[in-house]
mmCIF file of C-alpha atoms and ligand atoms in Angstrom:
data_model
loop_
_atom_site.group_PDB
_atom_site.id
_atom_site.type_symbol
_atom_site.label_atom_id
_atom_site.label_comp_id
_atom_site.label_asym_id
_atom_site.label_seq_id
_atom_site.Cartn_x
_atom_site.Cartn_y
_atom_site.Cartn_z
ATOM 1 C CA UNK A 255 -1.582 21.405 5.455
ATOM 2 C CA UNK A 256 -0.190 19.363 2.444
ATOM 3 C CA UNK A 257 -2.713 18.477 -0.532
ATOM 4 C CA UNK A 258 -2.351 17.051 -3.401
ATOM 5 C CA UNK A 259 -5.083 16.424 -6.012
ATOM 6 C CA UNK A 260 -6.900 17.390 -2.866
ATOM 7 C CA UNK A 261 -5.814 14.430 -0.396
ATOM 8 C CA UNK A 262 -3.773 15.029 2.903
ATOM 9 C CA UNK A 263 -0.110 14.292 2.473
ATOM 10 C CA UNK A 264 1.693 13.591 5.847
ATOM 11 C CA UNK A 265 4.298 16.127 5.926
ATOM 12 C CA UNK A 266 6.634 13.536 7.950
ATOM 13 C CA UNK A 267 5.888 11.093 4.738
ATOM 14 C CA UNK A 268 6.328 13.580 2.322
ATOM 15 C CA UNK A 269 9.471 14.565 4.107
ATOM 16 C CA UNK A 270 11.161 10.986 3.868
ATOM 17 C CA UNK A 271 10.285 10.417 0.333
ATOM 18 C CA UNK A 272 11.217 13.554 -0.933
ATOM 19 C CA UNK A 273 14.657 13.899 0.176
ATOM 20 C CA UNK A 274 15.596 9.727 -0.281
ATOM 21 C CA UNK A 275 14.623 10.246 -4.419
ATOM 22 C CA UNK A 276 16.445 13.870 -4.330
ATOM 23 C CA UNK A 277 19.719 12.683 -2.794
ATOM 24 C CA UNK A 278 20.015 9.496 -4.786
ATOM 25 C CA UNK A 279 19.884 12.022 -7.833
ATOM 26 C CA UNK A 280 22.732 14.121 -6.624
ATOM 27 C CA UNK A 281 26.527 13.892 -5.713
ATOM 28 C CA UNK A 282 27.431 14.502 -2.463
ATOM 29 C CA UNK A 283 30.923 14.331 -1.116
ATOM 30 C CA UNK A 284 32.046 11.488 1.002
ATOM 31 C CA UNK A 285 28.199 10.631 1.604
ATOM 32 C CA UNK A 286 27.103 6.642 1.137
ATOM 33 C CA UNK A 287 23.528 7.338 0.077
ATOM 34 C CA UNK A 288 20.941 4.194 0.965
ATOM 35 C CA UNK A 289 19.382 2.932 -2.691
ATOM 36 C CA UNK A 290 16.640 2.065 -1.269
ATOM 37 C CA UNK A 291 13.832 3.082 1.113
ATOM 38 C CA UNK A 292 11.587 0.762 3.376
ATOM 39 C CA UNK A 293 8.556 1.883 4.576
ATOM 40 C CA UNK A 294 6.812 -0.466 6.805
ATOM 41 C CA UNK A 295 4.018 -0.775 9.416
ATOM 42 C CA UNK A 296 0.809 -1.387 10.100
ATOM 43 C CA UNK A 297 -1.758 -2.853 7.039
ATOM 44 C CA UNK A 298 -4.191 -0.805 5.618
ATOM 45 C CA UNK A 299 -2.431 2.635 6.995
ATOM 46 C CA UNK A 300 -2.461 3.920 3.299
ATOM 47 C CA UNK A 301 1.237 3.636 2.465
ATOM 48 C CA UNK A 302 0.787 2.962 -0.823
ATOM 49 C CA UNK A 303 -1.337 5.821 -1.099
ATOM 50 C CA UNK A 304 0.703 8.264 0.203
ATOM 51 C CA UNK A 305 3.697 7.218 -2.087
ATOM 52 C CA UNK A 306 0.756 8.212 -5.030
ATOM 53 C CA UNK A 307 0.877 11.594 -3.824
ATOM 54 C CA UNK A 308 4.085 12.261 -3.096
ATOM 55 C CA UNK A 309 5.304 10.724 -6.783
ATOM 56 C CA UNK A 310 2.618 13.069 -8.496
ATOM 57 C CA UNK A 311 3.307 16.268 -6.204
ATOM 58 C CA UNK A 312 6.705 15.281 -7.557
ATOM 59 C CA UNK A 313 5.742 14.790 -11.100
ATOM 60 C CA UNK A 314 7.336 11.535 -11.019
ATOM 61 C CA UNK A 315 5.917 8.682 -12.645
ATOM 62 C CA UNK A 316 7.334 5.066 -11.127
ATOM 63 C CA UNK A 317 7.604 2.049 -12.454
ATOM 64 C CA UNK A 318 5.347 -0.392 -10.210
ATOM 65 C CA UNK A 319 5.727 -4.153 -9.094
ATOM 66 C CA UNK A 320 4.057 -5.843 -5.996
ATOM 67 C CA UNK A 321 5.115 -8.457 -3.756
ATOM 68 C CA UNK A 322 2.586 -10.461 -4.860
ATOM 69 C CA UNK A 323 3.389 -10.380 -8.837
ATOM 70 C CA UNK A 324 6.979 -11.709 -7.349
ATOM 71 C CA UNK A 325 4.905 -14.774 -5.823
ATOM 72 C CA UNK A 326 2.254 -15.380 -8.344
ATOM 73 C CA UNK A 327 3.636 -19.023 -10.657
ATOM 74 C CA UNK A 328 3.646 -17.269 -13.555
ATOM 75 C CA UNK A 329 5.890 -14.411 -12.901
ATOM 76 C CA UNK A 330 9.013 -16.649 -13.418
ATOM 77 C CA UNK A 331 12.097 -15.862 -12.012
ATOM 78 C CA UNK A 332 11.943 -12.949 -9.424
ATOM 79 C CA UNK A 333 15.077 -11.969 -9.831
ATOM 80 C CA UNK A 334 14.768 -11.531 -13.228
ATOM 81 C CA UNK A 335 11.555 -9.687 -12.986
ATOM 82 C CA UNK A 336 13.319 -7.261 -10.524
ATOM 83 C CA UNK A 337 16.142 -6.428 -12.518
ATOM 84 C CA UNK A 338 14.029 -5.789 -15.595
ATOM 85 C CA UNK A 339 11.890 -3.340 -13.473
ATOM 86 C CA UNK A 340 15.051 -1.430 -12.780
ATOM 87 C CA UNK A 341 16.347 -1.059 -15.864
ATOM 88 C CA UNK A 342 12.944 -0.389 -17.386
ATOM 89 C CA UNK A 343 13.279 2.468 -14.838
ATOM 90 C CA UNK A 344 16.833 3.592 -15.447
ATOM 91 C CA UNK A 345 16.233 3.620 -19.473
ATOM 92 C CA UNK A 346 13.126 5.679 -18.568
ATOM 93 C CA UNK A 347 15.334 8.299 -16.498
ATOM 94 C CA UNK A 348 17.879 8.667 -19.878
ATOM 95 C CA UNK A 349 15.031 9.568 -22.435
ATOM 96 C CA UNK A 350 12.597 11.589 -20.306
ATOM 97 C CA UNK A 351 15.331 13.558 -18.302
ATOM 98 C CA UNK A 352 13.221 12.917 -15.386
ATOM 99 C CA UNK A 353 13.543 11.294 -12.018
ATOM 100 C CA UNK A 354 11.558 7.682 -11.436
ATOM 101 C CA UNK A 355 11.875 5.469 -8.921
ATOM 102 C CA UNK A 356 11.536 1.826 -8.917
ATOM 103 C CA UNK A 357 8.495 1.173 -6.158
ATOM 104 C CA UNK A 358 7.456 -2.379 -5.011
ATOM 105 C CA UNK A 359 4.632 -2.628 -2.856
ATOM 106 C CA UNK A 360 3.796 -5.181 -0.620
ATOM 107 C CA UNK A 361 7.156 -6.675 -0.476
ATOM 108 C CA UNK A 362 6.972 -9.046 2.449
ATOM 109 C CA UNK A 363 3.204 -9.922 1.661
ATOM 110 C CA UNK A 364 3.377 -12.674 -0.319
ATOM 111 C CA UNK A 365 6.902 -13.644 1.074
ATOM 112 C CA UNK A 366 4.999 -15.366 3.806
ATOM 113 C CA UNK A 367 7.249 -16.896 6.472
ATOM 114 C CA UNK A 368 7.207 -20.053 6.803
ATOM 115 C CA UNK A 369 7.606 -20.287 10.167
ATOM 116 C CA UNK A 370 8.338 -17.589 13.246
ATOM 117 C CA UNK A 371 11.821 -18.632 13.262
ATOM 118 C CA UNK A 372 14.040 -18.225 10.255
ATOM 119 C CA UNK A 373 12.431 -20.176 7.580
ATOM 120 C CA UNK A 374 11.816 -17.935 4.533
ATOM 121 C CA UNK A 375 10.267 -18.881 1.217
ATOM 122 C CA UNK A 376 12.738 -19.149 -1.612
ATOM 123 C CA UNK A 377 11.433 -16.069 -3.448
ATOM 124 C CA UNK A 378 12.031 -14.204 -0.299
ATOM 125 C CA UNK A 379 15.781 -15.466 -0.592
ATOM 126 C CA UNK A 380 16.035 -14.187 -4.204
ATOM 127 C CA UNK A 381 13.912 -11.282 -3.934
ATOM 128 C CA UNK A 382 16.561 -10.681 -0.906
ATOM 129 C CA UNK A 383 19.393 -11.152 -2.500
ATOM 130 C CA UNK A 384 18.683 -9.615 -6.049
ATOM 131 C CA UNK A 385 18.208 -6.301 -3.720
ATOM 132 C CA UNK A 386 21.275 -6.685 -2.159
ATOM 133 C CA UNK A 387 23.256 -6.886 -5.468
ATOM 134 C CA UNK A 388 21.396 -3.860 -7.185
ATOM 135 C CA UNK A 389 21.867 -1.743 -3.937
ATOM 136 C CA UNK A 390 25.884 -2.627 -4.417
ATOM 137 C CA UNK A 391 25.979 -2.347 -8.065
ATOM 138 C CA UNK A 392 23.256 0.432 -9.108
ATOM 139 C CA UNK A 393 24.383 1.018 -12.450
ATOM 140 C CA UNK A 394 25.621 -2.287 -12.971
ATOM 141 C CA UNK A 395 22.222 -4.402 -12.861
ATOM 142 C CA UNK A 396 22.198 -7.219 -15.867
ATOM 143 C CA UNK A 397 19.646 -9.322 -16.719
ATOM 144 C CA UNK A 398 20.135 -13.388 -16.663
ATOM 145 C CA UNK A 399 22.179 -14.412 -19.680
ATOM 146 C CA UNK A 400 23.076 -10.845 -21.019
ATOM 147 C CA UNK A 401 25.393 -8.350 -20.553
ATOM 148 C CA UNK A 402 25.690 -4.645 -21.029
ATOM 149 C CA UNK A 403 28.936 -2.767 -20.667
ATOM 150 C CA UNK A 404 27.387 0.581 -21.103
ATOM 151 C CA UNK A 405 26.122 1.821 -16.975
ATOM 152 C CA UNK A 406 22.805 2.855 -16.614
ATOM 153 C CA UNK A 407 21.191 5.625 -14.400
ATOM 154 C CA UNK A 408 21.372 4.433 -10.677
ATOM 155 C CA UNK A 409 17.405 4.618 -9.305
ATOM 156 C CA UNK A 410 15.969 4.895 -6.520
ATOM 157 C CA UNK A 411 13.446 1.603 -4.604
ATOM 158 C CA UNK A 412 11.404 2.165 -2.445
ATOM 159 C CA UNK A 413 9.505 -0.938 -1.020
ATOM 160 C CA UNK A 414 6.551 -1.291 1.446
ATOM 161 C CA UNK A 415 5.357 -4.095 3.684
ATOM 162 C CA UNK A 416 4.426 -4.943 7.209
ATOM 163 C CA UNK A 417 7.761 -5.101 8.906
ATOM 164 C CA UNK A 418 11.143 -5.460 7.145
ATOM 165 C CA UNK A 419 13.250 -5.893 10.282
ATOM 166 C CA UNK A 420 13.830 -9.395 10.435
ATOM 167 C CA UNK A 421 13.614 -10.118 6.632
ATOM 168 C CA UNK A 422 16.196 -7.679 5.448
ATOM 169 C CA UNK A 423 18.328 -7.110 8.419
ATOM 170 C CA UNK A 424 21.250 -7.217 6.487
ATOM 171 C CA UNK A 425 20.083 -5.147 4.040
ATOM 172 C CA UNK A 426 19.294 -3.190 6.918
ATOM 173 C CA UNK A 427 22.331 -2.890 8.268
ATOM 174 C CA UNK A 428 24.926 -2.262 5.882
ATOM 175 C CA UNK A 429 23.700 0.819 5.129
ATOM 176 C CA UNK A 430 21.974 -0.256 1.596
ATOM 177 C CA UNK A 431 18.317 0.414 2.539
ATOM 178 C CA UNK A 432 17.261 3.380 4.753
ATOM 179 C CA UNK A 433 13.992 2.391 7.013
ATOM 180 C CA UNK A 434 10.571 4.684 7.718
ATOM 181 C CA UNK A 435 8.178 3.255 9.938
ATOM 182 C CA UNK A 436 4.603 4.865 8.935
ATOM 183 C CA UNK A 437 2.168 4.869 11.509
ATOM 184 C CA UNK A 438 -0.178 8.390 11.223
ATOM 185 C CA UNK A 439 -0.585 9.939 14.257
ATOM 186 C CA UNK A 440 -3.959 11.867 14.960
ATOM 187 C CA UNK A 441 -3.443 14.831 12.389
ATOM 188 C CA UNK A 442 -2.645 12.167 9.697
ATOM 189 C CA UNK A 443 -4.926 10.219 10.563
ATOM 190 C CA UNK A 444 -8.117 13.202 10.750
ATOM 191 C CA UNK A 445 -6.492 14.312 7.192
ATOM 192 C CA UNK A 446 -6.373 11.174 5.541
ATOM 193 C CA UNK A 447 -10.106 10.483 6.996
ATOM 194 C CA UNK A 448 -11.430 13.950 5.775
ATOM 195 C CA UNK A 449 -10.604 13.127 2.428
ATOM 196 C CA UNK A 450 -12.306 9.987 2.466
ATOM 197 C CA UNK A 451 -15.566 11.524 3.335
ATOM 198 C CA UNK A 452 -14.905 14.725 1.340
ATOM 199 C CA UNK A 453 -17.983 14.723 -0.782
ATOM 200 C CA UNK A 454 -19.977 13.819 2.219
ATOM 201 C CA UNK A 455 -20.523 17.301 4.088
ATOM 202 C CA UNK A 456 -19.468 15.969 7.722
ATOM 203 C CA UNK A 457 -18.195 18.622 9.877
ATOM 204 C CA UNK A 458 -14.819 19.118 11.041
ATOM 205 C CA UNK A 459 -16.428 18.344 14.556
ATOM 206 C CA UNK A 460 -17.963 15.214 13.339
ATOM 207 C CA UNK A 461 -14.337 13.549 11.694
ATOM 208 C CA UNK A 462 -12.648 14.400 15.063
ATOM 209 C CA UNK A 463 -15.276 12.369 16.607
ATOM 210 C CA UNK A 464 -15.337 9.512 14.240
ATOM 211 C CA UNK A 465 -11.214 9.017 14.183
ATOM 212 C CA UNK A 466 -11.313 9.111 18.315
ATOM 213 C CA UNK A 467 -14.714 6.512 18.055
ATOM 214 C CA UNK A 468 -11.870 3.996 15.843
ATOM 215 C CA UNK A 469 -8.948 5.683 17.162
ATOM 216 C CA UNK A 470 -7.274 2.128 17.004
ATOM 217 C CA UNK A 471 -8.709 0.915 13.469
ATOM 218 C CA UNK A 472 -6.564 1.469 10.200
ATOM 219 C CA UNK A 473 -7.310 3.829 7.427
ATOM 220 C CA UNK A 474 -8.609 1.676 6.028
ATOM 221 C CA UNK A 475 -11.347 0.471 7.668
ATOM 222 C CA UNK A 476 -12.753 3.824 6.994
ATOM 223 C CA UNK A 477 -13.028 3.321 3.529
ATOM 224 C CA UNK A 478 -14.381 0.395 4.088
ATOM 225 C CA UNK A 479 -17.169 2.067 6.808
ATOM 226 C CA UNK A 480 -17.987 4.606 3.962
ATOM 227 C CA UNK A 481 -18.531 1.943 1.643
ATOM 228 C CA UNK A 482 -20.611 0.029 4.014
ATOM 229 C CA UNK A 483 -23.174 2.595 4.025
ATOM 230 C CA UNK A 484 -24.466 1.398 0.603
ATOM 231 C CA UNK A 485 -25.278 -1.649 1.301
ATOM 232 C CA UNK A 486 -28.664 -1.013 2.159
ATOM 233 C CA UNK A 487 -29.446 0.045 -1.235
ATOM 234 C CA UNK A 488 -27.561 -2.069 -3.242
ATOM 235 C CA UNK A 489 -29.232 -4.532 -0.661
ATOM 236 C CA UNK A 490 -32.697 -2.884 -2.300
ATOM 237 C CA UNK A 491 -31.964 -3.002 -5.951
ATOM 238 C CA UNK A 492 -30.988 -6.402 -5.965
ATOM 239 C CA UNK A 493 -34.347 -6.847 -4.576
ATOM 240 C CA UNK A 494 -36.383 -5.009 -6.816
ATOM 241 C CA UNK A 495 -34.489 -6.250 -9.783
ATOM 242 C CA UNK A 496 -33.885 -9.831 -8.609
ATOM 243 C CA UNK A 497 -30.523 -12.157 -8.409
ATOM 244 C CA UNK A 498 -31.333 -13.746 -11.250
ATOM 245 C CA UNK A 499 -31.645 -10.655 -13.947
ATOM 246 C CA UNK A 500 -28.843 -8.722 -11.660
ATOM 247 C CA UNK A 501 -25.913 -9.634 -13.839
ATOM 248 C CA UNK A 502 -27.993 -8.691 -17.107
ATOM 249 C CA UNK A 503 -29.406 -5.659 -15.574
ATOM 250 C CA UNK A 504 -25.883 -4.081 -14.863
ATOM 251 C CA UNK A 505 -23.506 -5.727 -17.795
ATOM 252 C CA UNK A 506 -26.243 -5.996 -21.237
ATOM 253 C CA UNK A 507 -29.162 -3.625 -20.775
ATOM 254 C CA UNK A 508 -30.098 -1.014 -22.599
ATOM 255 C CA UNK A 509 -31.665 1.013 -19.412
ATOM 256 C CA UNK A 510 -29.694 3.827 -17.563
ATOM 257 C CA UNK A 511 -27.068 2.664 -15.053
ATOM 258 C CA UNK A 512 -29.129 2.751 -11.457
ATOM 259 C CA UNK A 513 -28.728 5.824 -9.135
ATOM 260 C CA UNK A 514 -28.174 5.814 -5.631
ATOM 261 C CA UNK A 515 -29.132 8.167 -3.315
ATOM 262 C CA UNK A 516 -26.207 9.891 -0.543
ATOM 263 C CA UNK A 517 -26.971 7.875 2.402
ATOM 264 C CA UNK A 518 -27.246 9.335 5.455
ATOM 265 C CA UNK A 519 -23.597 10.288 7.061
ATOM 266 C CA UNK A 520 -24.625 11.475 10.225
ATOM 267 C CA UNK A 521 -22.258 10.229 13.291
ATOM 268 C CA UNK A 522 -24.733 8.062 14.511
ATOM 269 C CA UNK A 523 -25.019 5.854 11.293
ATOM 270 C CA UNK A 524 -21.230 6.043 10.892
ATOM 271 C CA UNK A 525 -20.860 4.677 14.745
ATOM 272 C CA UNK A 526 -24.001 2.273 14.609
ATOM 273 C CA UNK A 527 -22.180 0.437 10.761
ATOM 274 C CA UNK A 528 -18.518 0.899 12.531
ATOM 275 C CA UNK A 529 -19.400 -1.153 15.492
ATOM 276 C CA UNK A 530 -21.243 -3.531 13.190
ATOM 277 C CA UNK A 531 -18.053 -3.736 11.092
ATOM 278 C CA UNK A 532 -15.653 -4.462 14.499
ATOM 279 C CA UNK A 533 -17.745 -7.570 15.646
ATOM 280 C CA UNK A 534 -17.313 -9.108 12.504
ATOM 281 C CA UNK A 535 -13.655 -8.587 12.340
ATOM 282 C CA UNK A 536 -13.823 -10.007 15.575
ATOM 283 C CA UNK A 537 -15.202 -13.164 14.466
ATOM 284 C CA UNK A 538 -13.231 -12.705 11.724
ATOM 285 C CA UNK A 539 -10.150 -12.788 14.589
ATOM 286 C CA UNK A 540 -11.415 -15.798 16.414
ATOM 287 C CA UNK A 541 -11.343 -17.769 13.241
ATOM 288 C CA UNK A 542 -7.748 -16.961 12.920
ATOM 289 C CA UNK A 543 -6.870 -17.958 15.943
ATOM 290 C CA UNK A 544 -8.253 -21.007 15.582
ATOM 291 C CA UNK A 545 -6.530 -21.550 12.286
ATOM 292 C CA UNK A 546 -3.656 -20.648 13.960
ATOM 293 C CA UNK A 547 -3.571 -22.920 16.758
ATOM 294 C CA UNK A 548 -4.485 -25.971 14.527
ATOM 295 C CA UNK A 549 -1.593 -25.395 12.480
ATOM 296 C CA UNK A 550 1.098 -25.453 14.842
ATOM 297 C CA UNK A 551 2.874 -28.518 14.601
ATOM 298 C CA UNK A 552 2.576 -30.785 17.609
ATOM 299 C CA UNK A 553 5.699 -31.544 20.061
HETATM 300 C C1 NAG B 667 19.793 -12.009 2.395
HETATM 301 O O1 NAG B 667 20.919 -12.115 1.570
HETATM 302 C C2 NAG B 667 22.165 -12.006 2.258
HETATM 303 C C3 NAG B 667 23.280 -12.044 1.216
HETATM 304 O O2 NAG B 667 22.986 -12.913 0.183
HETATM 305 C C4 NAG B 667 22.279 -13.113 3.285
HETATM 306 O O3 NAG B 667 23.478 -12.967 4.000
HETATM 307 C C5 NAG B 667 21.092 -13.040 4.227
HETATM 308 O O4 NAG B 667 21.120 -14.102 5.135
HETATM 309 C C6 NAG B 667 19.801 -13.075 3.454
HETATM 310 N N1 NAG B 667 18.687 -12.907 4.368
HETATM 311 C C7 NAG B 667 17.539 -13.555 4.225
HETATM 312 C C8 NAG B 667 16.508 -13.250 5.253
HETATM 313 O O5 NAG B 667 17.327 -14.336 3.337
HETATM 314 C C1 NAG B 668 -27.256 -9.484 -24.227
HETATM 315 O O1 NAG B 668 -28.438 -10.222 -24.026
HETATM 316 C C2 NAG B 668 -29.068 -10.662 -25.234
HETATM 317 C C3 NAG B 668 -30.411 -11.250 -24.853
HETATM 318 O O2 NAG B 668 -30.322 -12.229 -23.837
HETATM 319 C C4 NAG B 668 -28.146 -11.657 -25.893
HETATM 320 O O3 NAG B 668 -28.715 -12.117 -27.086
HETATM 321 C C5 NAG B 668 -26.820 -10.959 -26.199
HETATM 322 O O4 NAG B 668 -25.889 -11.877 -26.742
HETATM 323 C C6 NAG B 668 -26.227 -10.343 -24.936
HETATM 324 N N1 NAG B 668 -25.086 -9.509 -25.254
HETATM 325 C C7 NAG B 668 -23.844 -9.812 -24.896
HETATM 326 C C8 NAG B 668 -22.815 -8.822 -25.248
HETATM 327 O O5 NAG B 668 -23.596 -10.844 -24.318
#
């Protein structure tokens, strides 16, 4: 199996990655080479995470922006905030005389759509748009209100998010952006779970049984399940210390940080806390619905 830092790498995802950064480093003849690579799917599957490894089993270091940094008021212009990224990366490239990539996470997160139909937010327009131009022009990428004859070093993007198809279909389609849909299949999925619970002794018997108990929940929820198992005593200091000194007990004290104890990991606890955690993302569900439903204009 692939580690690195001693995580599971999908060999599939390592696969993708790997050779979309190599070939946009190299010349190949008569070969159109995507700029960028989309990996979508589900939420909470650990893309992000698995783009960590891969960069750092690579020795690559990327330059980082998120979807939601492109929505947020005070990030200004997208656009602009793009190209600087890229640049940023490409200037990087010509004084290290290593590869980076330019990696935005999240891209169609805060790009919510308006509507099902073909409404997008304006940011989604640019963010489209500024793509398309850098994909066309990769060493050609100016900022607003400047301009630099001098071509820098084409990089790599790679973007995540939920689903891409609709959003950048013609980015899609013309070849610019190469797609990888990530969903981990049982082997990824009993990798990426064993080293979640790696300093917790459970058997290789036991993780086979807790991925098929949640076969359908994400990655993440098993980080969150792990997690969960705290709560009971975090639930007990607050207790003994009291919600009133809590704040001063962990931030301005002059006693030693609490310790907690492992709690217990057998299967039983992890099934009894992971059913506990599905009814309330059921509620959680219902709610959403509801939303849902009272949002939708009337006809
Ligand atoms: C993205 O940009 C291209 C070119 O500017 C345009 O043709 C396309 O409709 C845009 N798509 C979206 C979803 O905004
Ligand atoms: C810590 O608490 C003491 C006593 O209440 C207070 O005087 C002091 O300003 C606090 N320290 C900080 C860093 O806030």
């Amino acid at each position: 199996m692939n580690f690195c830092m001693g995580f599971y790498i999908s060999p599939r995802f390592l696969d993708k990655l790997a050779i979309h950064i190599t070939k946009n480093f190299m010349q190949l003849p008569e070969v159109n080479v995507p700029l960028i690579l989309g990996i979508h799917g589900r939420k909470g599957e650990g893309k992000s995470f698995q783009c960590e490894l891969v960069f750092e089993r690579m020795g690559i270091e990327p330059v980082c922006m998120s979807g939601g940094e492109l929505e947020s008021p005070d990030a200004g212009d997208p656009a602009r905030l793009i190209r600087m990224r890229y640049r940023e990366a490409a200037e990087l490239i010509r004084v290290r005389g290593k590869m980076c990539i330019l990696l935005i996470n999240d891209l169609d997160a805060g790009a919510g759509r308006v509507d099902a139909g073909t409404q997008y937010t304006v940011n989604t327009q640019l963010v489209n748009a500024t793509l398309m131009n850098i994909a066309d022009n990769p060493t050609n990428v100016q900022l607003p209100g400047s301009y630099d004859m001098t071509p820098i070093h084409r990089v790599p993007i790679i973007v995540t998010g939920n689903d891409f198809s609709t959003l950048y279909a013609p980015l899609v389609r013309d070849g610019r952006m190469d797609k990888f849909y990530w969903e981990p299949d049982r082997d990824d999925r009993l990798g990426i779970v064993s080293g979640i619970f790696a300093a917790d002794g459970l058997s290789n018997w036991e993780l086979e049984q807790l991925v098929d108990m949640f076969s359908d929940r994400s990655i993440d929820f098993f980080s969150a399940l792990r997690s969960r198992l705290y709560d009971e005593q975090v639930r007990q200091f607050i207790n003994q210390v009291g919600l009133e000194r809590i704040s001063m007990r962990l931030l301005n004290s002059t006693e030693a940080p609490p310790e907690f104890r492992r709690p217990n990991f057998d299967l039983q606890t992890l099934k009894h806390f992971g059913h506990l955690m599905m009814e309330e993302s059921q509620h959680l569900q219902k709610m959403r619905l509801v939303d849902e439903y009272m949002l939708k204009p009337s006809h």
